[in-house]
Coordinates of C-alpha atoms and ligand atoms in Angstrom, one line a residue:
M10 CA 39.2 -8.8 -57.6
Q11 CA 35.7 -8.5 -59.2
N12 CA 35.2 -10.4 -62.5
E13 CA 33.4 -9.4 -65.5
R14 CA 29.8 -11.2 -63.9
E15 CA 30.5 -9.1 -60.6
V16 CA 31.5 -5.6 -62.3
G17 CA 28.6 -5.8 -64.6
I18 CA 26.1 -6.9 -61.9
N19 CA 27.3 -4.3 -59.7
A20 CA 27.6 -1.4 -62.3
V21 CA 23.8 -1.9 -63.6
C22 CA 22.7 -2.6 -59.9
A23 CA 23.8 0.8 -58.8
A24 CA 23.2 3.0 -61.7
A25 CA 19.4 1.7 -61.7
R26 CA 19.2 2.7 -57.5
V27 CA 20.2 6.2 -59.0
C28 CA 17.9 6.0 -61.9
E29 CA 15.1 5.6 -59.4
A30 CA 16.1 8.0 -57.0
V31 CA 15.9 10.4 -59.3
R32 CA 12.6 9.2 -60.5
A33 CA 11.6 9.1 -56.7
E34 CA 12.6 13.1 -56.5
M35 CA 10.7 13.5 -59.8
V36 CA 7.5 12.7 -57.9
H37 CA 7.9 13.3 -54.6
G38 CA 10.7 16.0 -54.1
T39 CA 9.9 19.4 -53.0
G40 CA 12.0 22.7 -53.4
A41 CA 15.5 22.6 -54.4
G42 CA 15.5 19.0 -54.9
K43 CA 12.8 19.0 -57.4
L44 CA 13.0 17.5 -61.1
D45 CA 10.4 18.6 -62.9
K46 CA 8.6 16.2 -64.7
H47 CA 7.4 18.2 -67.6
D48 CA 10.9 18.6 -68.8
R49 CA 13.7 16.3 -69.9
S50 CA 15.8 17.5 -66.4
P51 CA 15.4 13.9 -65.0
V52 CA 16.6 12.3 -67.6
T53 CA 19.1 13.9 -68.3
V54 CA 20.2 13.9 -64.6
A55 CA 19.6 9.8 -64.5
D56 CA 21.5 9.7 -67.7
F57 CA 24.5 10.9 -66.8
G58 CA 24.4 9.7 -63.6
A59 CA 23.7 6.3 -64.6
Q60 CA 26.6 6.7 -67.2
A61 CA 29.1 8.0 -64.6
I62 CA 28.9 5.2 -62.5
V63 CA 28.9 2.2 -64.7
C64 CA 31.7 3.7 -66.3
R65 CA 33.8 3.9 -63.0
H66 CA 32.6 0.2 -62.0
I67 CA 34.2 -0.8 -64.9
E68 CA 37.1 1.7 -64.9
A69 CA 38.0 0.6 -61.3
V70 CA 38.7 -3.3 -62.1
F71 CA 39.6 -3.3 -65.8
P72 CA 41.4 0.5 -66.4
Q73 CA 42.5 -0.8 -69.7
D74 CA 39.0 -1.6 -71.1
V75 CA 37.3 0.6 -73.5
I76 CA 33.6 1.7 -73.1
V77 CA 31.2 2.8 -76.0
A78 CA 28.5 4.5 -74.1
E79 CA 25.7 7.2 -75.5
E80 CA 26.4 10.2 -74.1
D81 CA 29.5 12.4 -73.2
S82 CA 30.2 15.1 -70.4
A83 CA 30.1 18.2 -72.8
M84 CA 26.5 19.3 -72.6
L85 CA 26.7 18.6 -68.8
R86 CA 29.9 21.0 -68.6
Q87 CA 27.7 23.7 -70.0
N88 CA 24.9 23.1 -67.1
N89 CA 25.7 24.0 -63.5
D90 CA 22.4 22.9 -62.1
H91 CA 22.3 19.6 -64.1
L92 CA 26.2 19.0 -63.2
A93 CA 25.5 19.7 -59.4
A94 CA 22.0 17.4 -59.2
V95 CA 24.4 14.7 -61.3
T96 CA 26.9 14.5 -58.4
R97 CA 24.9 14.3 -55.6
F98 CA 23.0 11.5 -56.7
V99 CA 26.3 9.9 -57.9
R100 CA 27.7 10.7 -54.8
A101 CA 25.1 8.4 -53.0
E102 CA 27.0 5.4 -54.7
I103 CA 30.7 6.5 -54.7
D104 CA 31.9 8.7 -52.0
E105 CA 34.6 9.9 -53.9
A106 CA 32.2 11.5 -56.5
A107 CA 32.9 15.1 -57.3
E108 CA 31.9 17.3 -60.3
K109 CA 35.2 17.0 -61.8
T110 CA 35.2 13.3 -61.1
V111 CA 31.8 12.6 -62.2
C112 CA 32.6 14.0 -65.8
Q113 CA 35.9 12.5 -66.4
W114 CA 34.1 9.2 -65.1
I115 CA 30.9 9.8 -68.1
D116 CA 33.8 10.5 -70.8
R117 CA 35.4 7.1 -70.1
G118 CA 32.5 6.4 -72.3
S119 CA 33.6 8.1 -75.7
G120 CA 35.8 4.9 -76.7
E121 CA 35.4 3.0 -79.8
P122 CA 34.4 -0.3 -80.8
S123 CA 37.8 -2.2 -81.2
A124 CA 38.6 -6.0 -80.0
R125 CA 37.5 -5.7 -76.7
F126 CA 34.7 -3.5 -75.3
W127 CA 31.8 -2.6 -73.2
V128 CA 28.7 -1.2 -74.6
L129 CA 26.5 0.9 -72.6
D130 CA 22.8 2.5 -73.1
P131 CA 23.1 4.4 -69.2
I132 CA 19.3 4.9 -69.6
D133 CA 17.1 3.1 -72.5
G134 CA 13.6 4.2 -73.0
T135 CA 14.1 7.6 -72.1
K136 CA 10.4 8.1 -72.6
G137 CA 9.5 5.4 -70.7
F138 CA 11.7 6.5 -67.6
L139 CA 9.6 10.4 -67.8
R140 CA 6.3 8.0 -68.1
Q141 CA 7.1 6.5 -65.0
D142 CA 7.2 3.1 -67.1
Q143 CA 9.7 0.6 -68.2
Y144 CA 13.2 1.3 -69.0
A145 CA 16.6 -0.1 -68.9
I146 CA 20.0 0.0 -67.9
A147 CA 21.9 -1.8 -70.7
L148 CA 25.4 -2.9 -70.7
A149 CA 27.0 -5.4 -72.4
L150 CA 30.5 -6.8 -73.3
V151 CA 31.9 -7.3 -76.9
E152 CA 35.0 -9.3 -77.8
D153 CA 35.8 -9.9 -81.3
G154 CA 32.7 -9.4 -82.6
T155 CA 30.9 -11.5 -80.4
V156 CA 28.8 -10.4 -77.3
Q157 CA 30.0 -12.3 -74.2
W158 CA 28.2 -10.7 -71.4
G159 CA 24.9 -8.9 -71.3
F160 CA 23.2 -7.2 -68.2
L161 CA 20.0 -5.8 -68.4
A162 CA 18.7 -4.0 -65.1
C163 CA 15.1 -3.3 -65.5
P164 CA 14.3 -1.5 -62.4
A165 CA 10.3 -1.2 -63.3
L166 CA 10.2 -4.9 -63.9
P167 CA 8.0 -6.8 -61.8
Y168 CA 8.8 -10.2 -60.8
E169 CA 7.1 -12.7 -57.8
G170 CA 7.7 -10.8 -54.5
G171 CA 8.7 -7.5 -56.0
T172 CA 9.9 -4.7 -58.8
G173 CA 13.1 -4.3 -60.3
V174 CA 14.7 -7.1 -61.9
V175 CA 18.7 -7.5 -63.4
F176 CA 19.2 -10.7 -66.4
V177 CA 22.5 -11.6 -66.6
A178 CA 23.6 -13.5 -69.4
Q179 CA 27.0 -15.1 -70.6
R180 CA 27.8 -16.1 -73.8
G181 CA 27.1 -20.1 -74.1
G182 CA 26.3 -19.8 -70.1
G183 CA 22.4 -19.1 -70.5
T184 CA 20.7 -16.3 -68.9
Q185 CA 19.8 -15.6 -65.2
I186 CA 17.8 -13.2 -63.3
L187 CA 18.1 -11.8 -60.3
T188 CA 16.7 -9.0 -57.8
L189 CA 18.1 -5.6 -57.7
D190 CA 20.4 -6.4 -54.9
G191 CA 22.0 -9.5 -56.6
V192 CA 20.1 -12.3 -55.4
V193 CA 20.0 -14.9 -57.7
L194 CA 16.1 -15.5 -58.7
G195 CA 16.8 -18.2 -61.3
A196 CA 17.5 -19.0 -64.6
V197 CA 15.1 -17.5 -67.3
E198 CA 13.9 -19.7 -70.9
V199 CA 11.9 -18.4 -73.5
S200 CA 8.3 -20.0 -74.1
R201 CA 7.8 -23.4 -75.7
V202 CA 4.6 -21.8 -77.9
A203 CA 4.9 -23.1 -81.7
D204 CA 1.6 -22.0 -83.3
A205 CA 2.2 -18.2 -84.2
S206 CA -1.2 -17.3 -84.4
R207 CA -0.5 -17.7 -80.2
A208 CA 2.2 -15.3 -80.1
R209 CA 2.0 -12.6 -77.7
V210 CA 4.1 -9.7 -79.8
A211 CA 5.9 -7.1 -78.0
E212 CA 7.0 -3.5 -79.7
S213 CA 7.9 -0.2 -78.7
V214 CA 5.5 2.6 -77.5
E215 CA 7.0 5.2 -79.5
S216 CA 5.5 5.4 -83.4
G217 CA 8.8 6.6 -84.5
H218 CA 10.9 4.1 -83.5
T219 CA 9.3 0.9 -85.1
N220 CA 6.5 0.4 -87.6
H221 CA 3.3 0.0 -85.7
G222 CA 1.6 -0.5 -89.5
L223 CA 3.3 -3.2 -90.8
S224 CA 3.6 -5.1 -87.1
A225 CA -0.5 -4.5 -87.1
Q226 CA -0.2 -6.4 -91.0
M227 CA 2.0 -9.2 -89.8
Q228 CA 0.1 -9.7 -86.6
G229 CA -3.0 -10.2 -88.8
A230 CA -1.0 -12.1 -91.7
L231 CA 0.0 -14.9 -88.8
G232 CA -3.9 -14.9 -87.0
I233 CA -2.9 -13.3 -83.8
V234 CA -5.8 -11.7 -82.2
A235 CA -4.2 -11.0 -78.6
E236 CA -3.2 -7.0 -78.5
P237 CA 0.3 -6.4 -78.8
V238 CA 2.4 -5.2 -75.8
R239 CA 3.7 -2.0 -76.0
M240 CA 7.0 -1.0 -73.8
D241 CA 9.6 1.2 -74.2
S242 CA 13.5 -0.3 -73.6
Q243 CA 15.4 -3.5 -74.1
A244 CA 12.6 -4.7 -71.7
K245 CA 11.0 -6.1 -74.5
Y246 CA 13.7 -8.5 -74.8
A247 CA 13.4 -9.6 -71.5
A248 CA 10.0 -10.1 -71.8
V249 CA 10.9 -12.5 -74.9
A250 CA 13.7 -14.2 -72.7
R251 CA 11.4 -14.7 -69.7
G252 CA 8.6 -16.1 -71.9
Q253 CA 6.0 -13.5 -71.3
A254 CA 6.3 -12.5 -75.0
D255 CA 7.0 -14.9 -77.9
V256 CA 8.0 -12.1 -80.2
Y257 CA 9.7 -8.4 -80.8
L258 CA 9.3 -7.1 -84.0
R259 CA 11.4 -3.3 -84.1
A260 CA 10.6 -2.9 -88.3
P261 CA 11.9 -0.4 -90.1
N262 CA 9.9 3.1 -89.6
E263 CA 9.2 4.6 -93.1
R264 CA 9.5 7.6 -91.8
T265 CA 13.1 7.1 -91.0
P266 CA 14.8 4.5 -93.7
D267 CA 18.3 4.9 -93.4
Y268 CA 18.0 4.7 -89.5
R269 CA 20.6 1.8 -88.5
E270 CA 20.1 0.5 -84.9
C271 CA 22.5 1.8 -82.4
I272 CA 24.8 -1.2 -80.7
W273 CA 23.6 -0.1 -77.1
D274 CA 20.1 -0.2 -78.1
H275 CA 20.7 -4.3 -78.6
A276 CA 23.9 -5.8 -77.6
A277 CA 22.9 -6.7 -73.8
G278 CA 19.1 -7.7 -74.9
W279 CA 20.2 -9.9 -78.1
L280 CA 22.3 -12.1 -75.6
V281 CA 19.8 -12.2 -72.7
V282 CA 17.3 -13.3 -75.5
T283 CA 19.8 -16.0 -77.2
E284 CA 21.0 -17.3 -74.0
A285 CA 17.4 -18.4 -73.1
G286 CA 17.0 -20.4 -75.9
G287 CA 15.3 -17.5 -78.4
T288 CA 16.5 -16.5 -81.9
V289 CA 17.6 -12.7 -82.9
T290 CA 17.8 -11.4 -86.4
D291 CA 17.4 -8.6 -88.4
V292 CA 14.0 -8.4 -90.0
Y293 CA 15.1 -10.1 -93.2
G294 CA 16.8 -12.7 -91.1
A295 CA 20.2 -11.8 -91.4
A296 CA 22.6 -12.5 -88.3
L297 CA 23.5 -8.8 -86.1
D298 CA 26.8 -7.8 -87.2
W299 CA 28.7 -6.0 -84.5
T300 CA 31.6 -5.3 -86.2
Q301 CA 30.3 -2.4 -87.9
G302 CA 30.8 0.1 -85.1
R303 CA 28.9 2.2 -83.2
R304 CA 25.5 1.1 -85.5
L305 CA 24.2 -2.3 -87.1
E306 CA 25.3 -0.9 -90.5
R307 CA 24.5 -4.3 -92.0
N308 CA 20.9 -4.9 -90.5
K309 CA 17.6 -3.8 -90.8
G310 CA 15.2 -3.6 -87.6
V311 CA 15.3 -6.6 -85.1
L312 CA 13.4 -9.6 -84.9
A313 CA 13.7 -12.0 -81.8
T314 CA 11.6 -14.8 -81.1
N315 CA 11.4 -17.7 -78.9
G316 CA 12.9 -19.6 -81.6
Q317 CA 10.2 -21.7 -82.2
M318 CA 8.4 -19.7 -84.4
H319 CA 11.2 -18.0 -85.9
N320 CA 11.1 -18.9 -89.7
V321 CA 7.3 -18.4 -89.8
V322 CA 7.2 -15.2 -89.0
L323 CA 10.5 -14.2 -90.9
E324 CA 8.5 -15.5 -94.4
T325 CA 5.3 -13.5 -93.2
L326 CA 7.6 -10.3 -93.2
A327 CA 9.2 -11.1 -95.9
A328 CA 5.9 -10.8 -97.9
L329 CA 5.2 -7.3 -96.4
L330 CA 8.6 -5.7 -96.5
P331 CA 10.4 -4.0 -99.2
P332 CA 12.8 -6.1 -101.2
R333 CA 16.1 -5.7 -98.8
Ligands
AMP406 P1 12.2 1.9 -77.6 O1 12.3 2.1 -76.5 O2 12.2 0.5 -78.3 O3 11.2 2.8 -78.1 O4 13.3 2.3 -78.2 C1 14.1 3.4 -78.0 C2 15.5 3.4 -78.6 O5 15.2 3.7 -79.9 C3 16.5 4.8 -78.4 O6 17.2 4.5 -77.3 C4 17.2 5.4 -79.6 O7 18.5 5.0 -79.7 C5 16.2 4.4 -80.7 N1 15.8 5.2 -81.8 C6 15.8 6.7 -82.0 N2 15.4 6.8 -83.5 C7 14.9 5.5 -84.2 C8 14.4 5.2 -85.0 N3 13.9 5.9 -86.3 N4 14.1 3.9 -85.4 C9 14.5 2.8 -84.7 N5 14.8 3.3 -83.6 C10 15.3 4.5 -82.8
MG407 MG1 18.3 3.6 -75.8

């Protein structure tokens, strides 16, 4: 019988293999197997495939558990070509995959947040996935309003010796980095840089997902000269967790002032950074509140840092942000 750690690792690693197989076909595929990199079908196929696989892994060991995932099968059921492609990719990981079971597995992810639930973003950073850039499979287990486990597979993040890692964090147990084959590479820790002018800032590539202007103002006010590192997905949390960045700012975008962050975009990353010794709050310094359903209704934006410079960054932001 597998425990939560094993299920989580096996699930996100299997999903990562499927996503990479879709990406390989998108680049090298020919004829019927080709997925056009100019449309969104690769992301559709990989997204649904990853969700089916992760839900299936969880259901097999924890049949009673609630899963809250980003997708459902409604759209897929209307597109036979996509459903056939998803099924073909899922079958590479799970023999018994058929079109009907794949839809059922995907819809295991239609649960509502409750006392204990898994939360899944099958492909976080879809734009990065399409650009052959960073993306993540993000899975977390939330119990009684606290994230207890975080699993962040980043198939395109390099490590010494290869590409593709998974970060595993347990509440109170630290954060580890593993290869996608499940080999433990070690514990990860945030940087110890305390001087905020030396901070390396990570932020979204997409201008609609953060506020690049406000981020630039913050960097100016702190005296930061290094260019920010832009990457898609929760790989930004991973960069802070392993000390490659010191700050990840997700500032509210003035074009979408009422936007509230989705829990699947943050739960795994939050724990990965927290357990690596860092600090994560919203941009006003409030703790992230996981008890508000599918979105962080009580929070605005996110600030993740190595902890050392959290307060000075918050003070700088307070002078730039509209009042709460
Ligand atoms: P990133 O990889 O940092 O660009 O973030 C990707 C995530 O941004 C997606 O999974 C979306 O859920 C989320 N997103 C979509 N619209 C917004 C928005 N207006 N503000 C912040 N995040 C958004
Ligand atoms: Mg996402």
